[in-house]
Short mmCIF file of C-alpha atoms in Angstrom, two decimals:
data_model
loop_
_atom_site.label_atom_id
_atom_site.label_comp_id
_atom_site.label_asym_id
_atom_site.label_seq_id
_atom_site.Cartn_x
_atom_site.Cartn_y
_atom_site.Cartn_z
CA UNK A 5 -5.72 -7.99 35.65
CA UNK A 6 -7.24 -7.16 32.38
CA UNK A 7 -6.21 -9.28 29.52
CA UNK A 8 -4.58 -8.02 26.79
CA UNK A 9 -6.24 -6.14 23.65
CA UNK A 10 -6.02 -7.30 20.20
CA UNK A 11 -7.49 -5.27 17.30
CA UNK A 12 -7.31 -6.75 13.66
CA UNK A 13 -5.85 -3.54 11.33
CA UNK A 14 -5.81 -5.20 8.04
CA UNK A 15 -5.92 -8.50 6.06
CA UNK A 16 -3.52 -8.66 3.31
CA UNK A 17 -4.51 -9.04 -0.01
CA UNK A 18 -2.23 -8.55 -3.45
CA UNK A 19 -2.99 -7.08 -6.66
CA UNK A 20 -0.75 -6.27 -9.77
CA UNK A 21 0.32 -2.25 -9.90
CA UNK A 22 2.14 -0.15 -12.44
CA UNK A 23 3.01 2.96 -13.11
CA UNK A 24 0.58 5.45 -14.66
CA UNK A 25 2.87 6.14 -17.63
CA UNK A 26 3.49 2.15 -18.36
CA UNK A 27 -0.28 1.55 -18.87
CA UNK A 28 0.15 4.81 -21.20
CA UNK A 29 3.23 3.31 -22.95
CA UNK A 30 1.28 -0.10 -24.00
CA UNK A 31 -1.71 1.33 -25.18
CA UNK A 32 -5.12 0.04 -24.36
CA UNK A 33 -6.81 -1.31 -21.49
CA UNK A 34 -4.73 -3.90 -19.63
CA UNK A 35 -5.45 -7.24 -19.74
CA UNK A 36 -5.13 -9.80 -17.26
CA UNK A 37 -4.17 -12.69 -20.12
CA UNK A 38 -1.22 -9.48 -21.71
CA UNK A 39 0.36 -9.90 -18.11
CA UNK A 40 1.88 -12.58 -19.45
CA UNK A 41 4.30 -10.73 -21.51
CA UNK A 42 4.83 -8.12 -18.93
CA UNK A 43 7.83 -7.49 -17.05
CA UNK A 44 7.14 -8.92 -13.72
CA UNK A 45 8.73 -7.75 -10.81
CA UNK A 46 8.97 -9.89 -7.97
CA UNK A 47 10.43 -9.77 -4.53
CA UNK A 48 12.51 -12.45 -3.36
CA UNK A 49 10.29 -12.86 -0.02
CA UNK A 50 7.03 -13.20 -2.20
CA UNK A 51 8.05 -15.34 -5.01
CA UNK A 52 4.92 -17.12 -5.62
CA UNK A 53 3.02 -13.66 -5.30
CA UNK A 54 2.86 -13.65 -9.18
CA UNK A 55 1.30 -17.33 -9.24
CA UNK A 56 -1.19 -17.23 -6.64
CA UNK A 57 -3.04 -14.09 -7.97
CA UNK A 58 -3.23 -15.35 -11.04
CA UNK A 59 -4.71 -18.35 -10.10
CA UNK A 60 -7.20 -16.42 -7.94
CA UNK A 61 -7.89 -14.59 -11.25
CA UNK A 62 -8.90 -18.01 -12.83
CA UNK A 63 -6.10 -17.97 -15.18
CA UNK A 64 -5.25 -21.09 -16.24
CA UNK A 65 -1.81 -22.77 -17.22
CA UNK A 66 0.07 -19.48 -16.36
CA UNK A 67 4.18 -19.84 -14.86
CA UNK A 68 4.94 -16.77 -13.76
CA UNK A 69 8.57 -16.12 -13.94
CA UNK A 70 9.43 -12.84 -13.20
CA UNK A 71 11.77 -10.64 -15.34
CA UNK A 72 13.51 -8.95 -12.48
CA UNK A 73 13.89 -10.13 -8.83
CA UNK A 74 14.32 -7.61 -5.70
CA UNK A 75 15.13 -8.27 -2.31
CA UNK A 76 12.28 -6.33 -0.71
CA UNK A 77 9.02 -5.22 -2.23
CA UNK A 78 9.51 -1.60 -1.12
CA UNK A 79 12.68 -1.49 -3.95
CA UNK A 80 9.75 -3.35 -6.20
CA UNK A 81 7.44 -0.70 -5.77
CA UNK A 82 10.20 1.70 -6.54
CA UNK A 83 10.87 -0.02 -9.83
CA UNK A 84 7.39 -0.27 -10.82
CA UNK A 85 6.92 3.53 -9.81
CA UNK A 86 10.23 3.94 -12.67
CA UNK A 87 7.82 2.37 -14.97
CA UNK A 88 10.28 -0.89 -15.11
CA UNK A 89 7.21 -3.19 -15.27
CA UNK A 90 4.30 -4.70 -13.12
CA UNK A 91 4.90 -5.43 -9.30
CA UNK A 92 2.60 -7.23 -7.36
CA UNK A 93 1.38 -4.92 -4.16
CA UNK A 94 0.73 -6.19 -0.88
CA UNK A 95 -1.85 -4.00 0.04
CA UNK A 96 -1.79 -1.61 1.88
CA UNK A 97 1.87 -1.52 1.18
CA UNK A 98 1.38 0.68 -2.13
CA UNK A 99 -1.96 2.53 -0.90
CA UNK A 100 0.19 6.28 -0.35
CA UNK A 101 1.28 5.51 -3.84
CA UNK A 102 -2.06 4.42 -5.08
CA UNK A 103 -3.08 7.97 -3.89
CA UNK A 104 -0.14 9.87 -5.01
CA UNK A 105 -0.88 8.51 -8.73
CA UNK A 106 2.55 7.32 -8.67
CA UNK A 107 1.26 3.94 -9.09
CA UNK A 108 -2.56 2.32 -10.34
CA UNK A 109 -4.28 -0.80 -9.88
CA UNK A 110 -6.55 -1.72 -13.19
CA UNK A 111 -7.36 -5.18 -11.54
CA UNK A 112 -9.55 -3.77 -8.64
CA UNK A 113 -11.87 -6.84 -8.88
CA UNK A 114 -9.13 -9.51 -8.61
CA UNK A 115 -7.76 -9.62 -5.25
CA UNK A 116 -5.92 -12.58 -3.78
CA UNK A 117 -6.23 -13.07 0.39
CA UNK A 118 -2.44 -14.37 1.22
CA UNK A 119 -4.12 -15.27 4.55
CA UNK A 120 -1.67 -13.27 6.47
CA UNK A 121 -3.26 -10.58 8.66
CA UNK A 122 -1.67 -7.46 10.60
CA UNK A 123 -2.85 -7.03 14.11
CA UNK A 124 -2.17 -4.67 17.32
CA UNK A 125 -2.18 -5.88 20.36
CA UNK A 126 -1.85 -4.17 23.58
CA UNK A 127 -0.14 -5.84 26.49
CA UNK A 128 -2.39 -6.47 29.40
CA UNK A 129 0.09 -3.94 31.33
CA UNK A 130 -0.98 -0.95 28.58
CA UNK A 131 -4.82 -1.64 27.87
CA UNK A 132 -5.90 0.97 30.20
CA UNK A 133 -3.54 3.63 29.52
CA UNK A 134 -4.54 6.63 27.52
CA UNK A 135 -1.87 7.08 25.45
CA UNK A 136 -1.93 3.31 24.04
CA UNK A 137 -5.59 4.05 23.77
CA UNK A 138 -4.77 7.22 21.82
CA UNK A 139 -2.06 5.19 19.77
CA UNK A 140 -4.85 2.60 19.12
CA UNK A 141 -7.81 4.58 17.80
CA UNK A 142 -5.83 6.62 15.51
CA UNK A 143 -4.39 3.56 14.29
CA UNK A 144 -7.34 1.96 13.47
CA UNK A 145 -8.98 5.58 11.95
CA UNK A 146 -5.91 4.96 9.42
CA UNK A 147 -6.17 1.27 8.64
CA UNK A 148 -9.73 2.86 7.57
CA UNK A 149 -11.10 0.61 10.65
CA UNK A 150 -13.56 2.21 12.74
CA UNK A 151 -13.52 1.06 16.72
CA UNK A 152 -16.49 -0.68 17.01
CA UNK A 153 -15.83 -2.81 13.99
CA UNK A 154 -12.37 -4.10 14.64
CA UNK A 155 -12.67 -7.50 15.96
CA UNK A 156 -10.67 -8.53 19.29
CA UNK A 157 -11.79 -5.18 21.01
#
């Protein structure tokens, strides 16, 4: 029998959001070093989120402790979208937001790869069906994957 299929969707990467209004609020372009006086919101899964980006983003010295503490990073974004302060998105978690201009990402450069990666695979039992097929391309078409590029295929 055929083996089973395994197509890479997405690699997850994270990246400080806000809402529109906050960045209006405090005035200015955003810097990464005025973070630091942010509120930081944080979920209680990711709580070194905050840390490792900024270390990616070659800031030095910097202890991220953030101001308010959720259990899941869907009730972060929610807070963030509130304008309650800066959550840090695991992308593509925030992307309908992103689009919606409930929430913006002024850090587009500075990305930080958690190393975690999201994945379907097919069972050996389903590779040749057309409706898994189906399922699987128009996955991909919205992970912004196209079918000869996904890896595994």
């Amino acid at each position: 029998p055929q083996e089973e299929r395994c197509d890479l969707l997405f690699r997850e990467v994270t990246t400080p959001v806000c809402s529109p209004d906050l960045l209006k609020m405090k005035g200015g372009e955003p810097t990464i070093e005025r973070l630091a006086s942010e509120r930081l919101i944080s979920s209680a899964k990711y709580m070194n989120a905050w840390q490792d980006w900024m270390s990616d983003a070659g800031v030095q010295g910097f202890h991220a402790r953030p101001s308010l503490v959720v259990d899941d990073l869907s009730t972060g974004l929610q807070a963030a979208i509130s304008g309650v302060g800066w959550v840090m998105d695991m992308t593509p978690l925030a992307s309908w937001y992103k689009g919606q201009g409930a929430l913006v990402a002024p850090f587009k450069g500075v990305l930080h790869e958690t190393g975690y990666s999201y994945y379907l695979v097919i069972s050996r039992h389903c590779v040749n069906r057309e409706d898994a097929l189906v399922f699987r391309d128009w996955l991909l078409k919205q992970c912004g994957r196209e079918e000869d590029e996904a890896p595994g295929g």
